[in-house]
DNA sequence: CAATAAAAAACGGACGTTCGTCTTTTTTCT
DNA sequence: AGAAAAAAGACGAACGTCCGTTTTTTATTG
């Protein structure tokens, strides 16, 4: 599996994502023409992610968003009903696609050892291709309304569950050591998240996405694999 | 080393921290009587951390802080000159004490293997005792002014440097495998940070601070130790 | 294919609110 | 009483949002 494959998946999905957003929010989005709506949703989301890689969503004003996206404040409010709804919209869709792509990828693996490697690689690749999106989803989750926060937590736990299941499978098949499964999945998740949370660090040090993925796999296999 | 030792260190340090803040900001703090100033600085900082464990510093208004601390808005401005300065003040002091305690602890270790274990345990214990503080420092770093942001990054890298040095020492002494040192230190840091960033998760699962520390040590030693 | 009418979308000024901060008044303490 | 600290209130700036108007796009007509 090569990283470039992933980039393609994500780029192709960009319109698809906005299309999904449009579908799921047909009532609150006032624009009739689908093509126009999708185009501008992409502009709005790109602008939001660009701004929020530099400052927090709270700190971003609708005026900032207007300037960055090149749309007027009034026009923006044809695409969402409130600033908070914009946050929810981006987060929900980000979680959705991340989870879907990850599940798709892992399904291709044969046996727990390969699935584990595939899960780690897929997640790191995906977070590389959608870095601003992942960063935004993580860092702004606390600004979500309570009910949406719950959904974010569930999503986080579900991703972890994927790894828990793989590790359990490996223990049953006697290819993995009988370690604390939940903790193992937790620290795997921690290492995966570091890649998109500390992108500046790895970029400065010229650590490639493959270097990092291989190293994480090495650490995990050292801990789990029976030699 | 027991966790309770750490709690004591931190609690004793609480007044000391505020004392340091007072010293270093004598010109911008308008209160003359030292005892009074220290008492209220503690109140202010505690209130800030309490509020910011639920919402962002940006979202916290001075009115919120006034209500939580039981001091008037006017009184608050006798202790700092601007909201931003309050943020800088807490962050800077938090970094200072964290770094100092960590260095103190590691100095007690003999040889790289023990130093590594000690470094991991110390960091996790410390972040447990000062959880809100660590969380705040991490999550609000991006809202700092540019120059202070640089200092935060330097501090992060310095903590990592501590682990880099230990691992290098271990490789030279042939007790550690010759892995990518920088990446090893990075993922260690990632696992350490997860403890205070995902406290809710570990609390729900009733994972104790010792369970977690031991597991991280296990993972790291599996990767690095020569058997 | 123009010319015109209708619909859709974008615009940007204005409103009410909330914010950080400053000034003035009141209280507290020695 | 007088200095020090706290409280109360005022102020302007900036915010999210709304809405009347203008511009752009699409549809209709001769």
Coordinates of C-alpha atoms (C1' of nucleotides) in Angstrom, one line a residue:
Chain A
X1 CA 0.0 0.0 0.0
X2 CA 1.4 3.4 -1.0
X3 CA 0.5 6.7 0.5
X4 CA -0.4 8.2 -2.9
X5 CA -3.4 5.8 -3.2
X6 CA -4.8 7.4 -0.1
X7 CA -4.4 10.9 -1.4
X8 CA -6.5 10.0 -4.4
X9 CA -9.2 8.5 -2.2
X10 CA -9.5 11.7 -0.2
X11 CA -9.4 14.1 -3.2
X12 CA -12.1 12.2 -5.0
X13 CA -14.1 12.2 -1.9
X14 CA -14.0 16.0 -1.4
X15 CA -17.1 16.7 -3.6
X16 CA -18.7 13.6 -2.3
X17 CA -18.3 14.8 1.3
X18 CA -19.9 18.1 0.5
X19 CA -22.6 16.3 -1.4
X20 CA -23.4 14.3 1.8
X21 CA -23.4 17.4 3.9
X22 CA -25.9 18.9 1.4
X23 CA -28.1 15.9 1.5
X24 CA -28.2 15.7 5.3
X25 CA -28.9 19.4 5.7
X26 CA -31.2 20.0 2.8
X27 CA -33.6 21.9 5.1
X28 CA -31.1 24.3 6.6
X29 CA -29.2 25.0 3.4
X30 CA -31.1 27.6 1.4
X31 CA -29.3 27.1 -1.9
X32 CA -31.4 25.3 -4.5
X33 CA -28.9 24.4 -7.2
X34 CA -26.9 21.4 -6.1
X35 CA -23.8 22.1 -8.1
X36 CA -23.5 25.7 -6.7
X37 CA -24.2 24.5 -3.2
X38 CA -21.5 21.8 -3.3
X39 CA -18.9 24.2 -4.7
X40 CA -19.5 26.8 -2.1
X41 CA -19.7 24.3 0.7
X42 CA -16.2 23.1 -0.3
X43 CA -15.0 26.8 -0.3
X44 CA -16.5 27.3 3.2
X45 CA -15.1 24.2 4.7
X46 CA -11.6 24.8 3.2
X47 CA -11.6 28.3 4.5
X48 CA -12.7 27.2 7.9
X49 CA -10.0 24.5 8.2
X50 CA -7.4 27.0 6.9
X51 CA -8.3 29.6 9.5
X52 CA -8.6 27.1 12.3
X53 CA -5.1 25.7 11.6
X54 CA -3.9 29.0 12.9
X55 CA -6.5 30.0 15.5
X56 CA -9.4 28.4 17.3
X57 CA -12.9 28.1 15.9
X58 CA -14.1 30.4 18.7
X59 CA -11.5 33.0 17.7
X60 CA -12.5 32.8 14.0
X61 CA -15.2 35.4 13.3
X62 CA -17.8 35.1 10.6
X63 CA -16.0 38.2 9.1
X64 CA -12.8 36.2 9.0
X65 CA -14.6 33.4 7.3
X66 CA -16.1 35.8 4.8
X67 CA -12.7 37.3 3.9
X68 CA -11.0 33.9 3.6
X69 CA -13.8 32.3 1.5
X70 CA -14.5 35.4 -0.6
X71 CA -18.2 35.2 0.3
X72 CA -20.2 37.7 2.1
X73 CA -21.5 37.2 5.6
X74 CA -25.0 37.1 4.3
X75 CA -24.2 34.5 1.7
X76 CA -22.6 32.3 4.3
X77 CA -25.8 32.2 6.2
X78 CA -27.4 30.6 3.3
X79 CA -25.3 27.5 3.8
X80 CA -25.7 27.1 7.6
X81 CA -28.0 28.5 10.2
X82 CA -25.5 29.3 12.9
X83 CA -21.8 29.4 13.5
X84 CA -22.2 26.5 15.8
X85 CA -24.0 24.5 13.2
X86 CA -21.1 25.0 10.9
X87 CA -18.8 23.4 13.5
X88 CA -21.1 20.4 14.0
X89 CA -21.5 19.9 10.3
X90 CA -17.8 19.8 9.6
X91 CA -17.1 17.6 12.6
X92 CA -19.8 15.1 11.9
X93 CA -18.9 14.6 8.3
X94 CA -15.2 14.3 9.1
X95 CA -15.9 11.5 11.6
X96 CA -18.1 9.8 9.1
X97 CA -15.7 9.6 6.3
X98 CA -12.7 8.8 8.5
X99 CA -14.5 5.8 10.0
X100 CA -15.8 4.6 6.7
X101 CA -12.4 4.7 4.9
X102 CA -10.7 3.0 7.9
X103 CA -13.2 0.2 8.0
X104 CA -12.9 -0.3 4.3
X105 CA -9.2 -0.6 4.4
X106 CA -8.9 -3.0 7.3
X107 CA -11.4 -5.4 5.7
X108 CA -8.7 -6.2 3.1
X109 CA -6.4 -7.7 5.7
X110 CA -5.9 -11.4 6.3
X111 CA -5.4 -12.4 9.9
X112 CA -4.9 -10.2 13.0
X113 CA -1.2 -9.5 12.4
X114 CA -1.8 -8.1 8.9
X115 CA -5.0 -6.3 10.0
X116 CA -3.1 -4.6 12.8
X117 CA -0.4 -3.4 10.4
X118 CA -3.1 -2.3 7.9
X119 CA -5.1 -0.5 10.6
X120 CA -2.1 1.5 11.8
X121 CA -1.0 2.4 8.3
X122 CA -4.4 3.3 7.1
X123 CA -5.0 5.6 10.0
X124 CA -1.8 7.4 9.7
X125 CA -2.1 7.7 5.9
X126 CA -5.6 8.9 6.2
X127 CA -4.8 11.5 8.9
X128 CA -1.9 12.6 6.7
X129 CA -4.2 13.2 3.7
X130 CA -6.8 14.9 5.8
X131 CA -4.5 16.5 8.3
X132 CA -6.3 19.8 8.8
X133 CA -9.6 18.0 9.1
X134 CA -8.3 15.5 11.7
X135 CA -6.6 18.3 13.7
X136 CA -9.8 20.3 13.6
X137 CA -11.9 17.4 14.7
X138 CA -9.7 16.7 17.6
X139 CA -8.9 20.2 18.8
X140 CA -12.4 21.7 18.4
X141 CA -14.4 18.8 19.8
X142 CA -14.6 20.5 23.2
X143 CA -16.4 23.4 21.6
X144 CA -19.3 21.2 20.4
X145 CA -22.7 21.3 22.0
X146 CA -23.1 18.5 24.6
X147 CA -25.0 16.0 22.5
X148 CA -22.6 16.3 19.6
X149 CA -19.7 16.0 22.0
X150 CA -21.1 12.6 23.0
X151 CA -21.2 11.5 19.4
X152 CA -17.5 12.6 19.0
X153 CA -16.6 10.5 22.0
X154 CA -18.5 7.5 20.8
X155 CA -16.7 7.8 17.5
X156 CA -13.3 7.9 19.2
X157 CA -14.2 4.8 21.2
X158 CA -15.4 3.0 18.1
X159 CA -12.1 3.6 16.4
X160 CA -10.4 2.2 19.4
X161 CA -12.7 -0.8 19.4
X162 CA -11.5 -1.7 15.9
X163 CA -8.0 -2.2 17.3
X164 CA -9.3 -3.9 20.4
X165 CA -11.0 -6.5 18.3
X166 CA -8.0 -7.1 16.1
X167 CA -5.8 -7.6 19.2
X168 CA -8.3 -10.0 20.8
X169 CA -8.4 -12.0 17.7
X170 CA -4.6 -12.2 17.7
X171 CA -4.5 -13.3 21.3
X172 CA -7.0 -16.1 20.6
X173 CA -5.0 -17.3 17.6
X174 CA -1.9 -17.2 19.8
X175 CA 0.0 -14.8 17.5
X176 CA -0.2 -12.0 20.0
X177 CA 0.9 -12.0 23.7
X178 CA -1.8 -11.8 26.3
X179 CA -1.3 -8.2 27.2
X180 CA -3.9 -5.7 28.5
X181 CA -5.9 -5.3 25.3
X182 CA -7.7 -2.1 26.2
X183 CA -4.4 -0.4 27.2
X184 CA -2.7 -1.6 24.1
X185 CA -5.4 -0.2 21.9
X186 CA -5.2 3.1 23.9
X187 CA -1.5 3.7 23.4
X188 CA -1.8 2.7 19.7
X189 CA -4.4 5.4 19.3
X190 CA -2.2 7.8 21.2
X191 CA 0.7 7.2 18.8
X192 CA -1.6 7.5 15.8
X193 CA -3.0 10.8 17.0
X194 CA 0.4 12.3 17.6
X195 CA 1.0 12.2 13.8
X196 CA -1.6 14.8 13.1
X197 CA -1.4 16.7 16.3
X198 CA 2.3 17.3 16.0
X199 CA 2.6 17.6 12.3
X200 CA 4.9 20.7 12.7
X201 CA 7.4 18.7 14.7
X202 CA 7.7 15.8 12.3
X203 CA 7.8 18.2 9.3
X204 CA 10.7 20.1 10.8
X205 CA 12.5 16.9 11.4
X206 CA 11.8 15.6 7.9
X207 CA 10.2 12.5 9.2
X208 CA 8.2 10.9 6.4
X209 CA 4.7 9.5 6.9
X210 CA 6.1 6.0 6.1
X211 CA 9.0 6.4 8.6
X212 CA 6.5 7.1 11.3
X213 CA 4.1 4.4 10.3
X214 CA 6.8 1.8 10.2
X215 CA 8.1 2.9 13.6
X216 CA 4.7 2.7 15.2
X217 CA 4.2 -0.8 13.7
X218 CA 7.6 -1.8 15.1
X219 CA 6.7 -0.6 18.6
X220 CA 3.4 -2.3 18.6
X221 CA 4.7 -5.6 17.2
X222 CA 7.6 -5.6 19.7
X223 CA 5.0 -5.4 22.4
X224 CA 2.4 -7.8 21.0
X225 CA 4.0 -10.3 18.7
X226 CA 5.1 -13.7 19.9
X227 CA 8.5 -14.4 18.5
Chain B
X1 CA 8.4 5.7 44.2
X2 CA 4.8 6.1 45.2
X3 CA 2.2 8.4 43.6
X4 CA 1.3 10.1 46.9
X5 CA 4.8 11.5 47.1
X6 CA 4.0 13.4 44.0
X7 CA 0.8 14.8 45.2
X8 CA 2.6 16.3 48.2
X9 CA 5.2 17.9 46.1
X10 CA 2.6 19.5 44.0
X11 CA 0.5 20.7 46.9
X12 CA 3.4 22.2 48.7
X13 CA 4.4 23.8 45.5
X14 CA 1.1 25.5 45.0
X15 CA 1.9 28.5 47.1
X16 CA 5.4 28.5 45.8
X17 CA 4.2 28.7 42.3
X18 CA 2.0 31.7 43.0
X19 CA 4.9 33.2 44.9
X20 CA 7.0 32.9 41.8
X21 CA 4.3 34.3 39.6
X22 CA 4.1 37.3 42.0
X23 CA 7.8 37.8 42.0
X24 CA 8.1 37.7 38.2
X25 CA 5.2 40.0 37.7
X26 CA 5.6 42.5 40.5
X27 CA 5.2 45.4 38.2
X28 CA 1.9 44.3 36.7
X29 CA 0.3 43.1 39.9
X30 CA -1.1 46.0 41.8
X31 CA -1.6 44.3 45.2
X32 CA 1.0 45.3 47.9
X33 CA 0.5 42.7 50.6
X34 CA 2.3 39.6 49.6
X35 CA 0.1 37.1 51.5
X36 CA -3.1 38.5 50.1
X37 CA -1.7 38.6 46.6
X38 CA -0.6 34.9 46.7
X39 CA -3.9 33.8 48.2
X40 CA -5.9 35.5 45.4
X41 CA -3.6 34.4 42.6
X42 CA -4.2 30.8 43.7
X43 CA -8.0 31.5 43.7
X44 CA -7.7 33.0 40.2
X45 CA -5.6 30.2 38.8
X46 CA -7.8 27.5 40.3
X47 CA -10.9 29.1 39.0
X48 CA -9.4 29.5 35.5
X49 CA -8.3 25.9 35.4
X50 CA -11.7 24.7 36.6
X51 CA -13.6 26.7 34.0
X52 CA -11.2 25.7 31.2
X53 CA -11.6 22.0 31.9
X54 CA -15.1 22.6 30.6
X55 CA -14.8 25.2 28.0
X56 CA -12.0 27.0 26.2
X57 CA -10.1 29.9 27.6
X58 CA -11.4 32.0 24.7
X59 CA -14.9 31.0 25.6
X60 CA -14.3 31.9 29.3
X61 CA -15.3 35.5 29.9
X62 CA -13.9 37.6 32.7
X63 CA -17.4 37.6 34.0
X64 CA -17.3 33.8 34.2
X65 CA -14.0 34.1 36.0
X66 CA -15.4 36.6 38.4
X67 CA -18.3 34.4 39.3
X68 CA -16.1 31.2 39.8
X69 CA -13.4 33.0 41.8
X70 CA -15.8 35.1 43.8
X71 CA -13.9 38.2 43.0
X72 CA -15.2 41.3 41.1
X73 CA -14.0 42.0 37.6
X74 CA -12.3 45.2 38.8
X75 CA -10.4 43.2 41.5
X76 CA -9.2 40.7 39.0
X77 CA -7.6 43.4 37.0
X78 CA -5.4 44.2 40.0
X79 CA -3.7 40.8 39.5
X80 CA -3.2 40.9 35.7
X81 CA -3.2 43.5 33.1
X82 CA -5.1 41.6 30.4
X83 CA -6.8 38.4 29.8
X84 CA -4.1 37.3 27.5
X85 CA -1.5 38.0 30.2
X86 CA -3.4 35.7 32.5
X87 CA -3.1 32.9 29.9
X88 CA 0.6 33.5 29.4
X89 CA 1.2 33.7 33.2
X90 CA -0.4 30.4 33.9
X91 CA 1.2 28.6 31.0
X92 CA 4.7 29.9 31.6
X93 CA 4.6 28.9 35.3
X94 CA 3.1 25.5 34.5
X95 CA 5.9 24.7 32.1
X96 CA 8.5 25.9 34.6
X97 CA 7.4 23.7 37.5
X98 CA 6.8 20.7 35.3
X99 CA 10.2 20.8 33.8
X100 CA 11.9 21.4 37.2
X101 CA 10.1 18.5 39.0
X102 CA 10.8 16.1 36.1
X103 CA 14.5 16.9 36.0
X104 CA 14.8 16.6 39.7
X105 CA 13.3 13.1 39.6
X106 CA 15.3 11.7 36.8
X107 CA 18.6 12.9 38.4
X108 CA 17.9 10.2 41.0
X109 CA 18.2 7.3 38.5
X110 CA 21.2 5.1 38.0
X111 CA 21.9 4.1 34.4
X112 CA 19.8 4.6 31.3
X113 CA 17.3 1.8 31.9
X114 CA 16.3 3.0 35.3
X115 CA 16.4 6.6 34.2
X116 CA 14.0 5.8 31.4
X117 CA 11.6 4.0 33.8
X118 CA 11.9 6.9 36.2
X119 CA 11.3 9.5 33.5
X120 CA 8.1 7.8 32.3
X121 CA 6.7 7.3 35.8
X122 CA 7.6 10.8 36.9
X123 CA 5.9 12.4 34.0
X124 CA 2.8 10.4 34.3
X125 CA 2.6 10.9 38.0
X126 CA 3.2 14.6 37.7
X127 CA 0.6 15.0 35.0
X128 CA -1.8 13.1 37.2
X129 CA -1.3 15.4 40.1
X130 CA -1.5 18.5 37.9
X131 CA -4.0 17.2 35.4
X132 CA -6.0 20.3 34.8
X133 CA -2.8 22.3 34.6
X134 CA -1.2 20.0 32.0
X135 CA -4.4 19.8 30.0
X136 CA -4.7 23.5 30.0
X137 CA -1.1 24.0 29.0
X138 CA -1.5 21.6 26.1
X139 CA -4.9 22.6 24.8
X140 CA -4.6 26.4 25.1
X141 CA -1.0 26.7 23.7
X142 CA -2.4 27.7 20.4
X143 CA -4.1 30.7 21.8
X144 CA -0.9 32.2 23.1
X145 CA 0.7 35.1 21.4
X146 CA 3.4 34.1 18.8
X147 CA 6.5 34.7 21.0
X148 CA 5.0 32.7 23.9
X149 CA 4.0 30.0 21.6
X150 CA 7.6 29.6 20.6
X151 CA 8.6 29.2 24.2
X152 CA 5.9 26.5 24.6
X153 CA 7.3 24.6 21.7
X154 CA 10.8 24.8 23.0
X155 CA 9.6 23.5 26.3
X156 CA 7.9 20.6 24.6
X157 CA 11.1 19.8 22.7
X158 CA 13.2 20.1 25.8
X159 CA 11.1 17.5 27.6
X160 CA 11.6 15.2 24.6
X161 CA 15.3 15.9 24.7
X162 CA 15.4 14.4 28.1
X163 CA 14.2 11.1 26.7
X164 CA 16.4 11.4 23.7
X165 CA 19.5 11.7 25.9
X166 CA 18.5 8.8 28.0
X167 CA 17.9 6.6 25.0
X168 CA 21.2 7.6 23.4
X169 CA 23.0 6.8 26.6
X170 CA 21.4 3.4 26.6
X171 CA 22.4 2.6 23.1
X172 CA 26.0 3.6 23.7
X173 CA 26.0 1.3 26.8
X174 CA 24.5 -1.5 24.7
X175 CA 21.5 -1.9 26.9
X176 CA 19.1 -0.4 24.3
X177 CA 18.7 -1.5 20.7
X178 CA 19.8 0.9 18.1
X179 CA 16.4 2.2 17.1
X180 CA 15.5 5.6 15.7
X181 CA 16.0 7.7 18.8
X182 CA 14.0 10.7 17.9
X183 CA 11.0 8.7 16.9
X184 CA 11.3 6.6 20.0
X185 CA 11.2 9.7 22.2
X186 CA 8.3 11.1 20.2
X187 CA 6.1 8.1 20.7
X188 CA 7.0 8.0 24.4
X189 CA 5.9 11.6 24.6
X190 CA 2.7 10.8 22.8
X191 CA 1.8 8.0 25.2
X192 CA 2.6 10.2 28.2
X193 CA 0.4 13.0 26.9
X194 CA -2.5 10.6 26.4
X195 CA -2.8 10.1 30.1
X196 CA -3.8 13.7 30.8
X197 CA -5.5 14.4 27.5
X198 CA -7.9 11.5 27.8
X199 CA -8.3 11.4 31.5
X200 CA -12.1 10.9 31.1
X201 CA -11.5 7.7 29.2
X202 CA -9.1 6.1 31.7
X203 CA -11.3 7.2 34.6
X204 CA -14.4 5.6 33.1
X205 CA -12.4 2.4 32.6
X206 CA -11.0 2.5 36.1
X207 CA -7.4 2.3 34.8
X208 CA -5.2 3.4 37.6
X209 CA -2.2 5.7 37.1
X210 CA 0.1 2.9 38.0
X211 CA -1.5 0.5 35.6
X212 CA -1.0 3.0 32.8
X213 CA 2.6 3.8 33.8
X214 CA 3.6 0.2 34.0
X215 CA 2.0 -0.6 30.6
X216 CA 3.8 2.3 28.9
X217 CA 7.1 1.2 30.5
X218 CA 6.4 -2.3 29.2
X219 CA 5.8 -1.1 25.6
X220 CA 8.9 1.1 25.7
X221 CA 11.1 -1.7 27.1
X222 CA 9.8 -4.2 24.6
X223 CA 10.9 -1.9 21.9
X224 CA 14.2 -0.8 23.3
X225 CA 15.6 -3.3 25.7
X226 CA 18.1 -5.9 24.5
X227 CA 17.1 -9.2 26.0
Chain C
dC1 C1' -31.2 34.8 -30.7
dA2 C1' -32.1 39.0 -28.2
dA3 C1' -35.0 41.0 -24.9
dT4 C1' -37.5 40.6 -20.9
dA5 C1' -39.2 38.6 -16.7
dA6 C1' -38.6 35.7 -12.7
dA7 C1' -35.9 33.2 -9.6
dA8 C1' -31.8 32.5 -7.0
dA9 C1' -27.9 34.0 -4.7
dA10 C1' -24.9 37.5 -2.8
dC11 C1' -24.3 41.6 -0.6
dG12 C1' -23.4 44.6 3.3
dG13 C1' -25.4 47.9 6.7
dA14 C1' -27.7 47.6 11.1
dC15 C1' -29.3 45.6 15.5
dG16 C1' -28.9 43.7 20.0
dT17 C1' -25.8 41.5 22.9
dT18 C1' -21.6 40.4 25.1
dC19 C1' -17.0 41.1 25.7
dG20 C1' -12.5 43.1 27.7
dT21 C1' -11.1 47.0 30.0
dC22 C1' -11.2 51.3 32.5
dT23 C1' -12.9 54.7 35.9
dT24 C1' -15.3 55.8 39.9
dT25 C1' -17.3 54.6 44.2
dT26 C1' -17.6 51.9 48.3
dT27 C1' -15.7 48.8 51.6
dT28 C1' -12.1 46.9 54.5
dC29 C1' -8.2 47.0 57.4
dT30 C1' -4.6 49.0 60.2
Chain D
dA1 C1' -8.7 58.8 59.2
dG2 C1' -6.1 57.2 55.4
dA3 C1' -4.2 53.9 52.5
dA4 C1' -5.2 49.6 50.1
dA5 C1' -8.3 46.6 47.9
dA6 C1' -12.7 45.3 46.1
dA7 C1' -17.0 46.3 43.9
dA8 C1' -19.9 48.4 40.7
dG9 C1' -20.8 50.4 36.7
dA10 C1' -19.8 52.6 32.3
dC11 C1' -17.7 52.4 27.6
dG12 C1' -16.4 51.3 23.1
dA13 C1' -15.2 47.6 20.2
dA14 C1' -16.4 43.4 18.1
dC15 C1' -19.4 39.7 17.7
dG16 C1' -23.2 36.6 15.5
dT17 C1' -27.2 37.3 13.1
dC18 C1' -30.8 39.3 10.4
dC19 C1' -32.9 41.5 6.4
dG20 C1' -33.9 44.9 2.7
dT21 C1' -31.6 45.6 -1.5
dT22 C1' -28.8 44.6 -5.5
dT23 C1' -26.6 41.6 -8.7
dT24 C1' -26.3 37.4 -11.1
dT25 C1' -28.2 33.5 -13.2
dT26 C1' -31.9 31.0 -15.3
dA27 C1' -36.2 30.7 -17.8
dT28 C1' -39.5 32.6 -21.0
dT29 C1' -41.1 35.0 -24.8
dG30 C1' -41.4 37.1 -29.6

